[in-house]
Short mmCIF file of C-alpha atoms and ligand atoms in Angstrom, two decimals:
data_model
loop_
_atom_site.label_atom_id
_atom_site.label_comp_id
_atom_site.label_asym_id
_atom_site.label_seq_id
_atom_site.Cartn_x
_atom_site.Cartn_y
_atom_site.Cartn_z
CA MET A 1 -28.70 36.26 -14.20
CA GLN A 2 -25.17 34.08 -14.43
CA PHE A 3 -23.34 33.03 -11.75
CA GLU A 4 -19.77 31.88 -11.24
CA PRO A 5 -18.56 28.93 -8.82
CA VAL A 6 -16.18 29.68 -6.75
CA ILE A 7 -14.51 26.23 -4.72
CA GLY A 8 -11.84 25.80 -2.03
CA LEU A 9 -10.66 21.96 -1.22
CA GLU A 10 -9.87 20.97 1.57
CA ILE A 11 -8.41 17.06 1.94
CA HIS A 12 -7.54 14.90 4.60
CA VAL A 13 -3.87 12.56 3.49
CA GLN A 14 -4.45 10.08 5.38
CA LEU A 15 -0.48 9.08 5.91
CA ALA A 16 1.62 5.66 5.13
CA THR A 17 2.88 5.10 8.49
CA ALA A 18 3.34 2.08 10.35
CA SER A 19 3.12 4.05 13.40
CA LYS A 20 0.45 7.07 15.19
CA ILE A 21 1.80 10.29 14.86
CA PHE A 22 2.53 10.27 19.24
CA CYS A 23 2.89 7.02 20.24
CA SER A 24 3.97 3.45 18.70
CA CYS A 25 0.51 2.00 17.98
CA SER A 26 -0.12 0.21 15.11
CA THR A 27 -2.23 2.39 12.25
CA GLU A 28 -3.12 -0.98 10.59
CA PHE A 29 -6.79 -1.50 9.22
CA GLY A 30 -9.82 -3.18 10.54
CA LYS A 31 -8.10 -4.60 14.12
CA PRO A 32 -10.79 -5.18 17.18
CA PRO A 33 -11.96 -2.48 18.10
CA ASN A 34 -9.50 -0.31 20.86
CA SER A 35 -6.94 -2.74 20.03
CA ASN A 36 -4.57 -0.34 18.26
CA THR A 37 -4.32 2.32 21.89
CA CYS A 38 -2.06 3.10 24.34
CA PRO A 39 -2.29 6.03 26.90
CA VAL A 40 -1.39 8.61 23.85
CA CYS A 41 -4.10 7.98 21.96
CA LEU A 42 -6.55 7.02 24.88
CA GLY A 43 -5.79 9.98 26.30
CA LEU A 44 -4.69 9.55 29.70
CA PRO A 45 -3.87 12.36 31.26
CA GLY A 46 0.03 12.17 31.97
CA ALA A 47 1.07 10.64 29.03
CA LEU A 48 3.08 12.76 26.78
CA PRO A 49 3.62 12.38 22.85
CA VAL A 50 6.35 11.84 20.80
CA LEU A 51 6.55 12.69 17.15
CA ASN A 52 6.73 10.26 14.44
CA ARG A 53 9.51 11.59 12.48
CA ARG A 54 8.38 10.18 9.36
CA VAL A 55 5.29 12.84 9.90
CA PRO A 56 7.24 16.14 9.07
CA GLU A 57 9.34 13.82 6.46
CA PHE A 58 6.43 12.85 4.85
CA ALA A 59 4.74 16.02 4.84
CA ALA A 60 7.79 18.22 3.27
CA GLN A 61 7.65 16.09 0.73
CA LEU A 62 4.78 16.34 -0.19
CA GLY A 63 4.94 20.16 -0.14
CA LEU A 64 7.96 19.96 -2.46
CA ALA A 65 5.41 18.00 -4.43
CA LEU A 66 2.80 21.04 -4.52
CA ASN A 67 5.49 23.29 -4.84
CA CYS A 68 4.98 24.75 -1.29
CA GLU A 69 7.30 26.82 0.91
CA ILE A 70 8.78 24.48 3.66
CA ARG A 71 8.94 25.95 7.53
CA LEU A 72 12.03 24.85 9.11
CA ASP A 73 10.36 25.63 12.63
CA SER A 74 6.66 24.68 12.78
CA GLN A 75 4.38 24.42 15.39
CA PHE A 76 2.12 21.80 16.47
CA ALA A 77 -1.19 23.46 18.61
CA ARG A 78 -4.96 22.17 20.02
CA LYS A 79 -7.75 22.53 18.75
CA ASN A 80 -10.34 22.53 21.47
CA TYR A 81 -13.43 20.87 21.19
CA PHE A 82 -15.69 18.17 23.16
CA TYR A 83 -16.72 15.08 21.00
CA PRO A 84 -16.70 11.79 22.28
CA ASP A 85 -14.19 10.56 20.07
CA LEU A 86 -12.07 12.37 20.80
CA PRO A 87 -10.59 11.43 24.74
CA LYS A 88 -8.13 15.15 25.16
CA ALA A 89 -11.05 16.95 24.24
CA TYR A 90 -8.47 18.83 21.79
CA GLN A 91 -7.06 17.68 18.40
CA VAL A 92 -3.18 18.16 18.74
CA SER A 93 -3.23 20.32 14.81
CA GLN A 94 -1.28 23.34 13.62
CA PHE A 95 -2.40 27.02 13.26
CA ASP A 96 -0.60 30.02 12.66
CA ARG A 97 2.78 27.77 11.70
CA PRO A 98 2.23 25.18 9.37
CA ILE A 99 4.80 23.34 8.22
CA CYS A 100 3.50 24.31 4.00
CA GLU A 101 2.58 27.24 2.62
CA ASN A 102 2.25 28.93 -0.80
CA GLY A 103 1.90 26.18 -3.19
CA TRP A 104 0.16 25.30 -6.36
CA LEU A 105 -0.94 22.78 -8.56
CA GLU A 106 -1.91 22.83 -12.08
CA ILE A 107 -5.18 21.07 -13.31
CA GLU A 108 -6.79 20.43 -16.30
CA THR A 109 -10.11 19.84 -17.31
CA GLU A 110 -12.37 20.03 -20.61
CA SER A 111 -14.31 23.18 -19.78
CA ARG A 112 -11.61 25.16 -18.55
CA GLY A 113 -8.40 24.24 -19.67
CA LYS A 114 -5.75 24.13 -17.29
CA SER A 115 -5.67 26.09 -14.35
CA ARG A 116 -3.33 27.02 -11.29
CA ILE A 117 -4.81 26.56 -7.91
CA GLY A 118 -3.61 27.88 -5.22
CA ILE A 119 -2.04 25.70 -2.10
CA THR A 120 -2.40 28.12 0.77
CA ARG A 121 -1.20 25.30 3.29
CA ILE A 122 -0.89 21.93 4.70
CA HIS A 123 -0.54 21.54 7.99
CA MET A 124 0.14 18.20 9.64
CA GLU A 125 -2.36 16.87 12.14
CA GLU A 126 -4.15 12.95 14.12
CA ASP A 127 -7.32 11.73 13.35
CA ALA A 128 -10.12 10.98 16.17
CA GLY A 129 -11.66 8.32 16.71
CA LYS A 130 -14.96 7.14 15.33
CA LEU A 131 -18.14 6.17 16.86
CA VAL A 132 -20.18 3.27 15.85
CA HIS A 133 -23.70 3.50 15.92
CA ALA A 134 -25.02 -0.11 16.40
CA GLU A 135 -28.01 -1.14 14.21
CA GLY A 136 -31.53 -1.45 16.25
CA SER A 137 -29.63 -0.44 19.64
CA ASP A 138 -30.11 2.99 21.40
CA GLU A 139 -26.09 2.71 22.65
CA SER A 140 -23.27 4.55 20.35
CA LEU A 141 -19.89 2.64 20.73
CA VAL A 142 -16.52 4.12 20.89
CA ASP A 143 -13.47 2.52 19.14
CA LEU A 144 -9.81 4.47 19.31
CA ASN A 145 -7.91 2.89 17.45
CA ARG A 146 -7.82 6.11 14.42
CA ALA A 147 -7.36 8.07 16.96
CA GLY A 148 -4.20 9.05 16.82
CA VAL A 149 -3.72 8.13 13.44
CA PRO A 150 -1.46 11.06 11.12
CA LEU A 151 -3.26 13.15 8.55
CA LEU A 152 -1.99 15.95 6.50
CA GLU A 153 -4.64 18.40 5.63
CA ILE A 154 -4.05 20.11 2.29
CA VAL A 155 -6.31 23.74 2.12
CA SER A 156 -6.21 25.24 -1.44
CA GLU A 157 -7.23 28.63 -1.93
CA PRO A 158 -10.97 29.82 -3.98
CA ASP A 159 -9.89 28.91 -7.17
CA VAL A 160 -12.01 26.02 -8.50
CA ARG A 161 -14.52 26.97 -10.75
CA SER A 162 -16.53 23.39 -11.47
CA ALA A 163 -18.03 20.33 -10.42
CA GLU A 164 -15.13 19.04 -12.70
CA GLU A 165 -12.25 21.18 -11.56
CA ALA A 166 -13.03 20.43 -7.95
CA LYS A 167 -12.59 15.97 -9.08
CA ALA A 168 -9.73 16.97 -11.22
CA TYR A 169 -8.02 18.28 -8.01
CA MET A 170 -8.90 15.83 -5.87
CA GLU A 171 -7.48 13.10 -8.45
CA LYS A 172 -4.61 15.13 -9.10
CA ILE A 173 -3.74 15.29 -4.61
CA HIS A 174 -4.38 11.34 -5.06
CA ALA A 175 -2.19 10.44 -8.34
CA ILE A 176 0.51 12.69 -6.20
CA VAL A 177 0.35 11.48 -2.58
CA THR A 178 0.27 8.05 -4.06
CA ALA A 179 3.17 8.98 -6.81
CA ILE A 180 5.50 10.10 -3.72
CA GLY A 181 4.71 7.03 -1.43
CA VAL A 182 3.13 9.39 1.15
CA SER A 183 -0.51 7.73 1.22
CA ASP A 184 -1.66 4.71 0.68
CA GLY A 185 -4.18 6.36 -1.01
CA ASP A 186 -6.82 3.26 -0.61
CA MET A 187 -10.31 5.41 -1.26
CA GLU A 188 -12.66 2.64 0.38
CA LYS A 189 -10.36 2.62 3.53
CA GLY A 190 -11.10 7.14 3.31
CA HIS A 191 -6.76 8.06 3.12
CA LEU A 192 -8.64 10.98 0.95
CA ARG A 193 -11.16 13.15 2.27
CA CYS A 194 -12.53 15.99 0.88
CA ASP A 195 -14.30 19.05 2.40
CA ALA A 196 -15.93 21.10 -0.48
CA ASN A 197 -15.99 25.07 0.21
CA VAL A 198 -18.78 26.32 -2.29
CA SER A 199 -20.58 29.36 -3.37
CA LEU A 200 -22.07 31.36 -5.98
CA ARG A 201 -21.38 35.32 -7.32
CA PRO A 202 -22.90 36.88 -10.33
CA HIS A 203 -20.93 37.09 -12.94
CA GLY A 204 -17.87 39.95 -13.16
CA GLN A 205 -18.39 40.93 -9.36
CA LYS A 206 -15.19 40.61 -7.30
CA GLU A 207 -16.28 39.47 -4.31
CA PHE A 208 -16.90 36.57 -2.57
CA GLY A 209 -20.49 34.79 -1.85
CA THR A 210 -21.31 33.06 1.30
CA ARG A 211 -20.14 29.88 1.39
CA THR A 212 -21.03 26.62 2.65
CA GLU A 213 -18.98 23.97 3.48
CA THR A 214 -19.89 20.38 2.80
CA LYS A 215 -17.88 17.69 5.10
CA ASN A 216 -15.85 14.33 4.16
CA LEU A 217 -16.71 13.09 0.52
CA ASN A 218 -14.24 10.27 0.31
CA SER A 219 -14.84 9.38 -3.05
CA PHE A 220 -13.93 11.12 -6.66
CA ARG A 221 -17.59 10.90 -7.97
CA PHE A 222 -19.16 12.08 -4.41
CA VAL A 223 -16.90 15.16 -4.51
CA GLN A 224 -18.09 16.15 -8.19
CA GLN A 225 -21.69 15.26 -7.20
CA ALA A 226 -22.15 17.28 -4.14
CA VAL A 227 -20.57 20.48 -6.00
CA VAL A 228 -23.02 19.85 -8.60
CA TYR A 229 -25.79 19.56 -6.40
CA GLU A 230 -24.85 22.16 -3.86
CA ILE A 231 -24.18 24.93 -7.09
CA GLU A 232 -27.50 24.11 -8.37
CA ARG A 233 -29.20 24.84 -5.06
CA GLN A 234 -27.77 28.03 -4.03
CA ARG A 235 -28.41 29.17 -7.37
CA GLU A 236 -32.04 28.75 -6.83
CA GLU A 237 -32.30 29.97 -3.06
CA ILE A 238 -30.05 33.27 -4.71
CA LEU A 239 -32.87 33.51 -7.64
CA ASP A 240 -35.73 33.14 -5.18
CA GLY A 241 -34.48 36.14 -3.17
CA LYS A 242 -33.34 34.09 -0.15
CA THR A 243 -29.38 34.18 1.44
CA ILE A 244 -26.99 32.02 1.69
CA VAL A 245 -25.85 31.01 5.16
CA GLN A 246 -22.85 30.13 5.79
CA GLU A 247 -22.99 26.56 7.43
CA THR A 248 -21.31 22.72 7.31
CA ARG A 249 -23.17 20.91 5.14
CA LEU A 250 -23.05 16.63 4.43
CA TRP A 251 -23.95 14.69 1.08
CA ASP A 252 -26.11 11.92 2.12
CA THR A 253 -24.63 9.14 -0.93
CA ASP A 254 -28.07 7.42 -0.84
CA ARG A 255 -30.12 10.53 -1.68
CA LYS A 256 -27.46 12.52 -3.90
CA ILE A 257 -28.35 15.78 -2.02
CA THR A 258 -26.52 17.81 0.77
CA PHE A 259 -28.26 18.56 3.63
CA SER A 260 -26.75 20.91 7.10
CA MET A 261 -25.53 19.81 9.67
CA ARG A 262 -24.83 23.15 11.55
CA SER A 263 -24.63 26.65 11.31
CA LYS A 264 -21.63 28.14 11.50
CA GLU A 265 -22.57 31.00 13.38
CA GLU A 266 -22.70 29.01 16.52
CA ALA A 267 -19.88 26.55 15.90
CA ASP A 268 -15.56 26.93 15.33
CA GLU A 269 -14.30 28.88 18.31
CA TYR A 270 -11.50 26.70 18.99
CA ARG A 271 -9.18 28.37 21.19
CA TYR A 272 -5.83 27.47 19.02
CA PHE A 273 -2.76 27.59 21.47
CA PRO A 274 0.70 26.27 20.74
CA ASP A 275 0.78 22.78 22.19
CA PRO A 276 3.24 23.07 25.61
CA ASP A 277 3.85 18.71 25.50
CA LEU A 278 5.36 19.29 21.64
CA PRO A 279 8.53 21.16 20.97
CA ILE A 280 9.22 23.10 17.57
CA VAL A 281 9.42 20.60 15.11
CA GLU A 282 12.78 21.31 13.54
CA LEU A 283 13.99 20.81 9.79
CA SER A 284 17.68 21.02 8.54
CA ALA A 285 17.70 23.37 4.80
CA GLU A 286 19.57 19.88 4.42
CA LEU A 287 17.11 17.68 4.56
CA VAL A 288 14.80 19.36 2.73
CA GLU A 289 17.16 19.92 -0.50
CA THR A 290 17.84 15.86 -0.37
CA PHE A 291 14.24 15.47 -0.31
CA ARG A 292 13.59 18.28 -3.37
CA LYS A 293 16.52 15.96 -4.95
CA ASN A 294 15.15 12.71 -4.32
CA LEU A 295 11.52 13.28 -4.76
CA PRO A 296 10.19 10.48 -7.24
CA GLU A 297 9.00 11.57 -10.66
CA LEU A 298 5.42 12.72 -10.78
CA PRO A 299 2.34 12.14 -12.48
CA GLU A 300 2.71 14.87 -14.80
CA ALA A 301 6.26 13.89 -15.57
CA LYS A 302 5.65 10.68 -16.09
CA GLN A 303 2.54 11.24 -18.43
CA GLN A 304 5.32 13.46 -20.88
CA ARG A 305 7.70 10.54 -20.85
CA PHE A 306 5.27 7.79 -21.85
CA MET A 307 3.95 10.38 -24.41
CA ALA A 308 7.18 11.31 -25.18
CA GLU A 309 9.26 8.19 -25.04
CA LEU A 310 6.56 5.07 -25.38
CA GLY A 311 4.51 7.04 -28.12
CA LEU A 312 1.36 6.89 -25.70
CA ASN A 313 -1.75 9.09 -26.54
CA ASN A 314 -2.39 12.03 -24.16
CA TYR A 315 -5.29 10.47 -22.80
CA ASP A 316 -3.64 6.38 -22.75
CA ALA A 317 -0.36 8.15 -21.00
CA LYS A 318 -2.25 10.14 -18.57
CA VAL A 319 -4.54 7.21 -17.04
CA LEU A 320 -1.34 5.00 -16.41
CA SER A 321 0.59 8.06 -14.68
CA ALA A 322 -2.41 8.81 -12.57
CA GLY A 323 -1.32 5.58 -10.00
CA ARG A 324 1.92 5.06 -8.91
CA GLU A 325 0.45 1.24 -8.49
CA MET A 326 -0.35 1.29 -11.94
CA SER A 327 2.40 2.78 -13.49
CA GLU A 328 4.62 0.90 -11.74
CA TYR A 329 2.84 -2.44 -13.80
CA PHE A 330 2.61 -0.78 -16.49
CA GLU A 331 6.49 -0.17 -16.41
CA LYS A 332 6.98 -3.76 -15.13
CA VAL A 333 5.03 -5.63 -18.38
CA LEU A 334 7.49 -3.03 -20.43
CA THR A 335 10.70 -4.39 -19.06
CA HIS A 336 9.17 -8.11 -20.14
CA GLY A 337 9.28 -6.87 -23.80
CA ALA A 338 5.80 -5.97 -24.17
CA ALA A 339 5.17 -3.66 -26.97
CA PRO A 340 3.68 -0.45 -25.55
CA LYS A 341 0.85 0.36 -26.85
CA LEU A 342 -0.86 -3.48 -26.37
CA ALA A 343 0.45 -3.60 -22.46
CA CYS A 344 -1.64 -0.26 -22.31
CA ASN A 345 -4.33 -1.70 -23.41
CA TRP A 346 -4.87 -4.56 -21.94
CA ILE A 347 -4.06 -2.91 -18.69
CA ILE A 348 -6.41 0.32 -18.97
CA GLY A 349 -9.24 -2.00 -20.67
CA ASP A 350 -9.53 -5.48 -19.19
CA LEU A 351 -7.14 -5.65 -16.68
CA THR A 352 -8.91 -2.16 -15.63
CA ARG A 353 -12.61 -3.72 -15.82
CA VAL A 354 -11.88 -6.59 -13.61
CA MET A 355 -10.24 -4.29 -10.96
CA ASN A 356 -13.79 -2.45 -10.97
CA GLU A 357 -16.07 -5.23 -10.86
CA SER A 358 -14.24 -6.86 -8.46
CA GLY A 359 -12.93 -4.08 -6.19
CA LYS A 360 -9.53 -5.29 -6.41
CA SER A 361 -6.69 -3.48 -6.45
CA LEU A 362 -3.71 -4.83 -9.14
CA SER A 363 -1.40 -6.66 -6.52
CA GLU A 364 -5.37 -8.39 -5.18
CA ILE A 365 -5.51 -9.38 -8.43
CA GLY A 366 -2.00 -10.65 -8.77
CA LEU A 367 -1.84 -10.97 -12.43
CA LEU A 368 2.00 -11.87 -13.18
CA PRO A 369 3.46 -8.24 -15.15
CA GLU A 370 5.30 -11.09 -17.15
CA HIS A 371 2.66 -13.18 -17.83
CA LEU A 372 0.66 -10.21 -19.30
CA ALA A 373 3.54 -9.17 -21.14
CA ASP A 374 3.84 -12.85 -22.67
CA LEU A 375 0.07 -13.19 -23.71
CA THR A 376 1.12 -9.49 -25.84
CA LYS A 377 4.16 -11.21 -27.75
CA LEU A 378 1.81 -14.31 -28.63
CA ILE A 379 -0.26 -11.91 -29.87
CA GLU A 380 2.26 -9.73 -31.84
CA LYS A 381 3.90 -13.22 -33.03
CA GLY A 382 0.32 -13.89 -34.42
CA GLU A 383 0.05 -17.05 -32.41
CA ILE A 384 -3.05 -16.35 -30.88
CA SER A 385 -5.43 -13.89 -32.41
CA SER A 386 -6.96 -11.04 -30.03
CA LYS A 387 -10.71 -13.32 -29.45
CA ILE A 388 -8.62 -15.77 -27.96
CA ALA A 389 -6.29 -13.44 -26.08
CA LYS A 390 -9.05 -12.62 -23.83
CA THR A 391 -10.21 -15.89 -22.95
CA ILE A 392 -6.84 -16.97 -22.45
CA PHE A 393 -6.50 -14.07 -20.26
CA GLU A 394 -9.71 -14.79 -18.12
CA GLU A 395 -7.64 -18.47 -17.48
CA MET A 396 -4.87 -16.88 -16.37
CA LEU A 397 -6.53 -14.50 -13.71
CA VAL A 398 -7.57 -17.49 -12.29
CA SER A 399 -5.15 -20.34 -13.06
CA ALA A 400 -1.61 -18.08 -12.60
CA LYS A 401 -0.53 -20.52 -15.57
CA THR A 402 1.75 -19.30 -18.65
CA PRO A 403 -0.44 -18.06 -21.29
CA ALA A 404 1.48 -20.58 -23.61
CA LEU A 405 0.53 -22.78 -21.38
CA ILE A 406 -2.97 -22.33 -20.98
CA VAL A 407 -2.92 -22.50 -25.06
CA GLU A 408 -0.86 -25.67 -25.20
CA GLU A 409 -3.50 -27.44 -22.55
CA LYS A 410 -6.52 -25.66 -24.46
CA GLY A 411 -5.37 -26.13 -27.76
CA LEU A 412 -5.75 -23.00 -28.88
CA LYS A 413 -2.77 -22.16 -31.04
CA GLN A 414 -3.69 -19.73 -34.03
CA VAL A 415 -4.11 -21.93 -37.91
CA SER A 416 -1.79 -19.42 -40.32
CA ASP A 417 -0.97 -22.45 -41.67
CA GLU A 418 -1.99 -21.50 -45.35
CA ALA A 419 -3.25 -25.36 -46.51
CA GLU A 420 -4.66 -25.78 -44.34
CA LEU A 421 -6.97 -22.31 -44.37
CA GLY A 422 -6.98 -22.46 -47.28
CA ARG A 423 -8.54 -25.84 -47.82
CA ILE A 424 -11.41 -24.42 -45.28
CA VAL A 425 -11.57 -21.20 -47.76
CA ASP A 426 -12.23 -23.52 -50.33
CA GLU A 427 -14.84 -25.42 -48.53
CA LEU A 428 -17.04 -22.42 -47.80
CA LEU A 429 -17.29 -20.87 -51.10
CA VAL A 430 -18.52 -23.77 -52.60
CA ALA A 431 -20.63 -24.06 -49.98
CA ASN A 432 -22.51 -20.29 -50.61
CA GLN A 433 -22.34 -19.83 -54.15
CA GLN A 434 -25.01 -17.33 -53.74
CA GLN A 435 -22.80 -15.09 -51.70
CA VAL A 436 -19.88 -15.48 -54.06
CA GLU A 437 -21.44 -14.89 -56.99
CA GLN A 438 -23.44 -11.17 -54.97
CA TYR A 439 -19.22 -10.69 -54.50
CA ARG A 440 -18.26 -11.21 -57.69
CA THR A 441 -20.26 -8.56 -59.16
CA GLY A 442 -19.66 -6.07 -57.26
CA LYS A 443 -21.36 -6.25 -53.31
CA THR A 444 -17.47 -6.19 -51.57
CA GLN A 445 -18.68 -5.77 -48.08
CA LEU A 446 -19.95 -9.44 -48.14
CA LEU A 447 -16.15 -9.88 -46.93
CA GLY A 448 -17.04 -9.27 -43.37
CA PHE A 449 -19.35 -12.48 -44.16
CA PHE A 450 -16.64 -14.91 -45.41
CA VAL A 451 -14.56 -13.87 -42.51
CA GLY A 452 -16.86 -14.27 -40.28
CA GLN A 453 -17.99 -17.53 -41.49
CA MET A 454 -13.74 -18.47 -41.09
CA MET A 455 -13.58 -17.58 -37.66
CA LYS A 456 -16.61 -19.69 -37.05
CA GLN A 457 -15.42 -22.97 -38.61
CA THR A 458 -12.11 -22.55 -37.12
CA ARG A 459 -13.54 -21.41 -33.60
CA GLY A 460 -11.82 -18.26 -33.70
CA LYS A 461 -8.28 -19.93 -34.51
CA GLY A 462 -7.80 -18.86 -37.72
CA ASN A 463 -5.12 -16.28 -38.09
CA PRO A 464 -7.05 -12.69 -39.40
CA ALA A 465 -4.86 -11.80 -41.31
CA VAL A 466 -4.40 -14.78 -43.48
CA ILE A 467 -7.77 -15.35 -43.96
CA ASN A 468 -8.35 -12.26 -45.36
CA ARG A 469 -5.66 -12.49 -47.41
CA LEU A 470 -6.89 -16.21 -48.72
CA LEU A 471 -10.71 -15.27 -49.31
CA LYS A 472 -9.30 -12.14 -51.78
CA GLU A 473 -7.61 -14.30 -53.67
CA LYS A 474 -9.81 -16.87 -53.78
CA LEU A 475 -12.82 -14.51 -54.35
CA ASP A 476 -10.89 -11.59 -56.87
CA VAL A 477 -10.75 -14.39 -59.43
P1 ADP B 501 -12.30 27.31 7.64
O1 ADP B 501 -11.56 27.80 8.60
O2 ADP B 501 -13.29 27.95 8.55
O3 ADP B 501 -12.15 26.22 7.29
P2 ADP B 501 -10.47 29.14 5.48
O4 ADP B 501 -10.34 30.26 5.77
O5 ADP B 501 -9.68 28.28 6.26
O6 ADP B 501 -11.93 28.43 6.59
O7 ADP B 501 -11.00 28.53 4.46
C1 ADP B 501 -11.55 27.32 4.46
C2 ADP B 501 -11.60 26.90 2.78
O8 ADP B 501 -12.60 27.15 2.21
C3 ADP B 501 -10.29 27.28 1.70
O9 ADP B 501 -10.09 26.24 1.10
C4 ADP B 501 -11.01 28.27 1.20
O10 ADP B 501 -9.95 28.47 -0.27
C5 ADP B 501 -12.16 28.12 1.27
N1 ADP B 501 -13.17 29.30 0.98
C6 ADP B 501 -13.03 30.77 1.77
N2 ADP B 501 -13.75 31.58 1.17
C7 ADP B 501 -15.01 30.56 -0.03
C8 ADP B 501 -15.47 31.36 -0.25
N3 ADP B 501 -15.90 32.69 -0.41
N4 ADP B 501 -16.15 30.46 -1.84
C9 ADP B 501 -15.76 29.32 -1.92
N5 ADP B 501 -14.41 29.00 -0.73
C10 ADP B 501 -13.92 29.81 -0.05
MG1 MG B 502 -12.38 24.38 7.31
ZN1 ZN B 503 -1.14 4.74 21.05
#
């Protein structure tokens, strides 16, 4: 029997506000445990929340970017449950009057091409604290620095049909939230967490099957792996004649499996009710219109512009437009006079490799856009070969010197002087009579051998174009 996967995703996005959602405590990461706290986020009796105005503003901006209707009078609700990281024993969230509803997002994959994923709703809520299970101890510690950090939860319709689409969806959400600046999108710090709801149904069947929800997937790769696993697991269960139970599962990153955390039957009676401490969140229609007008260029539009105006191909344009930091960096390199394709190759090639290897962001690597631009210009002018450029690039990562200075200090300038190169070519031909013979009797692929020898003789500094021309002139007599 053939099955079709049906997938709906819930993504929690941490907002880029300086302070928490209902108090003035800092949201800064990595502070000593419980130092970013006050009576409000500690949930002390009698403390009253005051909404951070940036939160509904960010929510509305994201809603607009995801084609949602924006509710001008949304409401906070209490979601009641007990857990040691939740001192109030309820989480302030939104229930029946969320700030955004009925949107959509278009994604593109190899397997299904373009597809439109419905956005059911986006609501505002506060994060919970964190339990720390200290190693070698049977105690658990509570850190409430994260309690009250503002989140948006984006709930999709069950429109996703494969693990590949689930990953593409999460990547697109990441690209959009960072492009409009509502989140820093730092995956390492858990700024984007995805819950994947997965079910199967026989091909052609209209009704959905029973779903499981795999929680807290905090990387694009984990979402893809967990969905692949869950589809396969459910397929095998069904083929074995078993029934899927609705349950919450977790992803084990080491063993690469999902496992049951709790079944839904016993869970989830949150007794939502409107939070009496918080007034209706009123947004004016004018403010929403202002947001709509001022929405920054979205990744999709940026990709199209990179293709139309700069002549980049689909792939390059997509990679460069996906993250705000990278696209801004790329455009800065261009303002310093770099050729788009060359700048693109360096950024998505060597620079991305360095980012991946070091785990650093572009700003942490600190390579100045003007230095990268200068490097590409030296290559274009033929002053250095692309091989030498790699050496200079590595040096720039550690020394903050301009490429021109590195070229000068290390004597890396490309040798284009015809007389000098011609002399070396002559010597080479004399020293390799046999190969010259073979070349002249038709084995012209030996040209590569001669070019290689020339690069060796010039220690990579010979201008390949001049070398090629001189070799041909002297061999083709
Ligand atoms: P809950 O409140 O229990 O999380 P919701 O009805 O709000 O349940 O749905 C949560 C998510 O599950 C949504 O993203 C939705 O698209 C998805 N979903 C609902 N039913 C299914 C199903 N049968 N298969 C896959 N995903 C589903
Ligand atoms: Mg859910
Ligand atoms: Zn606080």
